């Protein structure tokens, strides 16, 4: 079965603290994974994709095929990072995405 | 830069009515995806089109239909609306499906009363 799991609905940290948003996936093929972010009242935006291996806004994510995980990390959280974060799996070659349940990141001053 | 445009932004319908949601992709994008996000739920894939042909189908009720037109815009038609159809409907577009980013619209919030 194709599935993405984000175990935490809410993650609350203080500014400057490290952040790790967890994502686990289940997929029989070669996975292509993404992190999308949704700031308040805005559209979903791509934050990271595992194949590009970039660091965006200080966030990184490494695909761990052994643990079937794609956790999102940032060493020092900023207040402007407060948003909803979705982990997503591209399933098949039609481009459709399977989303996790989302994690709300709340960064307190 | 032009983004994905969805209309209307908000829609209120009564049970058993019909609704049509529109999606205008980014210029030159040939692929459109529709997702449904219920309250407190993750976005669920409904249907997609590539070059005006249906390319994939997810958990889309038989009461819903969609198409992509010659100018690549897409419409999602929803009939016999039920209370459970109340959700945020996202459209996304991309240029092809390989090694490409999907760009999302702001969504249409449908409320069925």
Short mmCIF file of C-alpha atoms in Angstrom, two decimals:
data_model
loop_
_atom_site.label_atom_id
_atom_site.label_comp_id
_atom_site.label_asym_id
_atom_site.label_seq_id
_atom_site.Cartn_x
_atom_site.Cartn_y
_atom_site.Cartn_z
CA UNK A 1 0.00 0.00 0.00
CA UNK A 2 1.11 3.54 -0.74
CA UNK A 3 1.00 5.60 2.39
CA UNK A 4 2.64 8.60 4.03
CA UNK A 5 2.55 8.98 7.80
CA UNK A 6 3.29 12.09 9.80
CA UNK A 7 2.88 11.03 13.41
CA UNK A 8 2.74 14.50 14.97
CA UNK A 9 -0.25 16.76 14.36
CA UNK A 10 1.38 19.62 16.26
CA UNK A 11 4.97 20.41 17.04
CA UNK A 12 5.62 23.38 19.27
CA UNK A 13 9.16 24.69 19.84
CA UNK A 14 10.83 27.87 20.97
CA UNK A 15 12.68 30.15 18.59
CA UNK A 16 16.24 28.96 18.11
CA UNK A 17 15.48 25.36 19.04
CA UNK A 18 16.12 22.49 16.61
CA UNK A 19 13.16 21.12 14.70
CA UNK A 20 12.49 17.67 13.28
CA UNK A 21 9.22 16.90 11.55
CA UNK A 22 8.83 13.19 11.05
CA UNK A 23 7.66 11.49 7.88
CA UNK A 24 7.52 7.79 7.11
CA UNK A 25 6.33 6.26 3.88
CA UNK A 26 5.23 2.95 2.45
CA UNK A 27 5.82 2.41 -1.26
CA UNK A 28 6.84 -0.64 -3.25
CA UNK A 29 8.70 1.22 -5.98
CA UNK A 30 11.48 3.77 -5.98
CA UNK A 31 10.07 6.67 -3.95
CA UNK A 32 10.14 10.32 -4.87
CA UNK A 33 9.45 12.41 -1.78
CA UNK A 34 8.62 16.04 -1.16
CA UNK A 35 7.93 18.45 1.65
CA UNK A 36 5.26 21.08 1.05
CA UNK A 37 4.58 24.04 3.33
CA UNK A 38 1.38 25.99 3.76
CA UNK A 39 1.66 29.35 5.52
CA UNK A 40 -1.47 30.85 7.01
CA UNK A 41 -4.09 31.50 4.31
CA UNK A 42 -1.64 30.77 1.50
CA UNK A 43 -1.37 28.03 -1.07
CA UNK A 44 0.71 24.88 -0.74
CA UNK A 45 4.30 25.55 -1.79
CA UNK A 46 7.07 23.11 -2.49
CA UNK A 47 9.77 23.33 0.17
CA UNK A 48 12.05 20.41 -0.66
CA UNK A 49 12.31 17.41 -2.95
CA UNK A 50 14.65 14.59 -2.08
CA UNK A 51 16.19 14.28 -5.53
CA UNK A 52 17.51 17.85 -5.49
CA UNK A 53 19.25 17.52 -2.11
CA UNK A 54 18.89 21.24 -1.50
CA UNK A 55 18.63 23.21 1.69
CA UNK A 56 15.77 25.69 1.55
CA UNK A 57 15.24 28.29 4.30
CA UNK A 58 17.65 26.26 6.42
CA UNK A 59 15.57 23.07 6.13
CA UNK A 60 17.04 19.77 4.99
CA UNK A 61 15.59 16.31 4.55
CA UNK A 62 17.38 13.05 3.84
CA UNK A 63 15.72 10.02 2.34
CA UNK A 64 16.47 6.94 4.45
CA UNK A 65 15.29 3.93 2.46
CA UNK A 66 16.19 1.51 5.23
CA UNK A 67 13.93 3.26 7.70
CA UNK A 68 11.51 4.44 4.95
CA UNK A 69 11.73 7.93 6.36
CA UNK A 70 12.11 11.46 5.03
CA UNK A 71 12.29 13.62 8.13
CA UNK A 72 12.49 17.40 7.80
CA UNK A 73 15.07 19.14 9.95
CA UNK A 74 16.20 22.62 10.80
CA UNK A 75 18.88 23.38 13.40
CA UNK A 76 17.45 26.70 14.59
CA UNK A 77 13.73 27.40 14.21
CA UNK A 78 12.49 30.90 13.38
CA UNK A 79 9.07 32.36 14.14
CA UNK A 80 8.40 32.71 10.41
CA UNK A 81 8.70 28.92 10.09
CA UNK A 82 5.32 28.55 11.79
CA UNK A 83 3.11 26.82 9.24
CA UNK A 84 1.55 23.52 8.24
CA UNK A 85 4.02 21.06 6.72
CA UNK A 86 3.00 18.16 4.50
CA UNK A 87 5.18 15.28 3.47
CA UNK A 88 4.17 13.86 0.08
CA UNK A 89 5.04 10.86 -2.07
CA UNK A 90 4.87 10.87 -5.83
CA UNK A 91 3.13 7.60 -6.66
CA UNK A 92 3.61 6.25 -10.16
CA UNK A 93 4.46 8.15 -13.33
CA UNK A 94 1.36 10.34 -13.58
CA UNK A 95 2.64 12.81 -11.03
CA UNK A 96 -0.09 12.37 -8.44
CA UNK A 97 0.92 13.00 -4.85
CA UNK A 98 -0.02 11.09 -1.72
CA UNK A 99 0.05 13.41 1.26
CA UNK A 100 0.62 12.76 4.91
CA UNK A 101 -1.75 14.14 7.50
CA UNK A 102 0.33 17.25 7.99
CA UNK A 103 2.17 18.66 10.99
CA UNK A 104 1.53 22.14 12.32
CA UNK A 105 4.80 23.71 13.40
CA UNK A 106 4.40 26.43 15.99
CA UNK A 107 7.54 28.42 16.79
CA UNK A 108 7.14 30.45 19.95
CA UNK A 109 9.15 33.63 20.64
CA UNK B 1 4.73 35.46 -12.10
CA UNK B 2 1.43 33.89 -13.06
CA UNK B 3 0.24 31.18 -10.69
CA UNK B 4 -2.49 28.58 -10.77
CA UNK B 5 -5.84 30.31 -10.57
CA UNK B 6 -8.93 28.71 -9.17
CA UNK B 7 -12.44 30.06 -9.25
CA UNK B 8 -14.52 30.66 -7.37
CA UNK B 9 -12.59 30.99 -4.11
CA UNK B 10 -15.67 30.25 -2.05
CA UNK B 11 -18.90 28.51 -2.96
CA UNK B 12 -21.98 27.71 -0.93
CA UNK B 13 -24.46 25.20 -2.33
CA UNK B 14 -27.43 23.31 -1.01
CA UNK B 15 -27.71 19.55 -0.87
CA UNK B 16 -28.52 17.94 -4.21
CA UNK B 17 -27.35 21.00 -6.15
CA UNK B 18 -24.58 21.06 -8.73
CA UNK B 19 -21.26 22.88 -8.54
CA UNK B 20 -18.55 23.62 -11.11
CA UNK B 21 -15.03 24.47 -10.02
CA UNK B 22 -12.54 25.92 -12.45
CA UNK B 23 -8.76 25.73 -12.60
CA UNK B 24 -6.48 27.76 -14.84
CA UNK B 25 -2.96 26.30 -14.89
CA UNK B 26 0.27 28.19 -15.22
CA UNK B 27 0.86 29.08 -18.89
CA UNK B 28 2.50 26.21 -20.84
CA UNK B 29 1.65 23.68 -18.13
CA UNK B 30 -0.03 20.67 -19.71
CA UNK B 31 -0.90 18.65 -16.60
CA UNK B 32 -3.62 19.38 -14.06
CA UNK B 33 -4.38 17.62 -10.78
CA UNK B 34 -7.40 17.93 -8.49
CA UNK B 35 -7.26 17.26 -4.75
CA UNK B 36 -9.93 17.33 -2.05
CA UNK B 37 -9.09 18.32 1.52
CA UNK B 38 -11.83 17.75 4.07
CA UNK B 39 -11.79 19.50 7.47
CA UNK B 40 -8.75 18.35 9.42
CA UNK B 41 -7.81 15.92 6.64
CA UNK B 42 -4.83 15.64 4.32
CA UNK B 43 -5.32 16.45 0.63
CA UNK B 44 -6.68 13.43 -1.27
CA UNK B 45 -5.99 12.98 -4.97
CA UNK B 46 -9.14 12.98 -7.11
CA UNK B 47 -8.15 13.02 -10.78
CA UNK B 48 -5.52 14.29 -13.19
CA UNK B 49 -5.22 15.22 -16.85
CA UNK B 50 -2.27 15.34 -19.22
CA UNK B 51 -2.66 16.96 -22.62
CA UNK B 52 -6.45 17.00 -22.26
CA UNK B 53 -6.69 13.28 -21.53
CA UNK B 54 -7.43 11.76 -18.14
CA UNK B 55 -4.12 10.39 -16.86
CA UNK B 56 -5.01 9.06 -13.42
CA UNK B 57 -7.98 8.65 -11.15
CA UNK B 58 -8.17 8.50 -7.39
CA UNK B 59 -11.01 8.41 -4.92
CA UNK B 60 -13.38 10.50 -6.98
CA UNK B 61 -17.11 9.80 -6.52
CA UNK B 62 -19.15 8.87 -9.57
CA UNK B 63 -21.18 12.05 -8.96
CA UNK B 64 -18.07 14.05 -9.89
CA UNK B 65 -16.64 14.47 -13.37
CA UNK B 66 -13.86 16.57 -14.77
CA UNK B 67 -12.25 17.50 -18.02
CA UNK B 68 -9.37 19.49 -19.42
CA UNK B 69 -10.08 21.83 -22.29
CA UNK B 70 -8.06 22.82 -25.35
CA UNK B 71 -6.62 25.83 -23.51
CA UNK B 72 -5.56 23.43 -20.71
CA UNK B 73 -7.90 24.82 -18.11
CA UNK B 74 -9.86 22.23 -16.20
CA UNK B 75 -13.30 22.04 -14.64
CA UNK B 76 -14.52 19.79 -11.87
CA UNK B 77 -18.25 19.18 -12.02
CA UNK B 78 -19.97 17.96 -8.89
CA UNK B 79 -23.59 16.86 -8.93
CA UNK B 80 -26.10 15.74 -6.28
CA UNK B 81 -23.99 17.48 -3.66
CA UNK B 82 -23.88 15.97 -0.19
CA UNK B 83 -22.92 17.53 3.12
CA UNK B 84 -19.76 15.42 3.09
CA UNK B 85 -18.58 17.13 -0.08
CA UNK B 86 -17.84 20.25 1.95
CA UNK B 87 -14.07 20.65 1.60
CA UNK B 88 -11.25 22.67 0.15
CA UNK B 89 -10.61 21.66 -3.45
CA UNK B 90 -7.10 22.24 -4.71
CA UNK B 91 -5.93 22.28 -8.25
CA UNK B 92 -2.27 21.91 -9.19
CA UNK B 93 -0.48 22.13 -12.50
CA UNK B 94 2.86 21.01 -13.87
CA UNK B 95 4.73 20.77 -17.14
CA UNK B 96 4.76 17.04 -17.71
CA UNK B 97 5.04 14.64 -14.80
CA UNK B 98 8.71 13.62 -14.69
CA UNK B 99 11.20 15.58 -12.59
CA UNK B 100 8.83 18.48 -12.35
CA UNK B 101 7.26 20.52 -9.59
CA UNK B 102 3.50 20.75 -9.16
CA UNK B 103 2.29 24.27 -8.40
CA UNK B 104 -0.88 24.61 -6.36
CA UNK B 105 -3.74 27.06 -6.57
CA UNK B 106 -5.29 28.79 -3.58
CA UNK B 107 -8.16 26.33 -3.54
CA UNK B 108 -11.93 26.61 -3.70
CA UNK B 109 -13.75 26.21 -0.41
CA UNK B 110 -17.04 24.46 -1.05
CA UNK B 111 -19.66 24.46 1.68
CA UNK B 112 -22.74 22.31 1.22
CA UNK B 113 -25.66 23.23 3.46
#
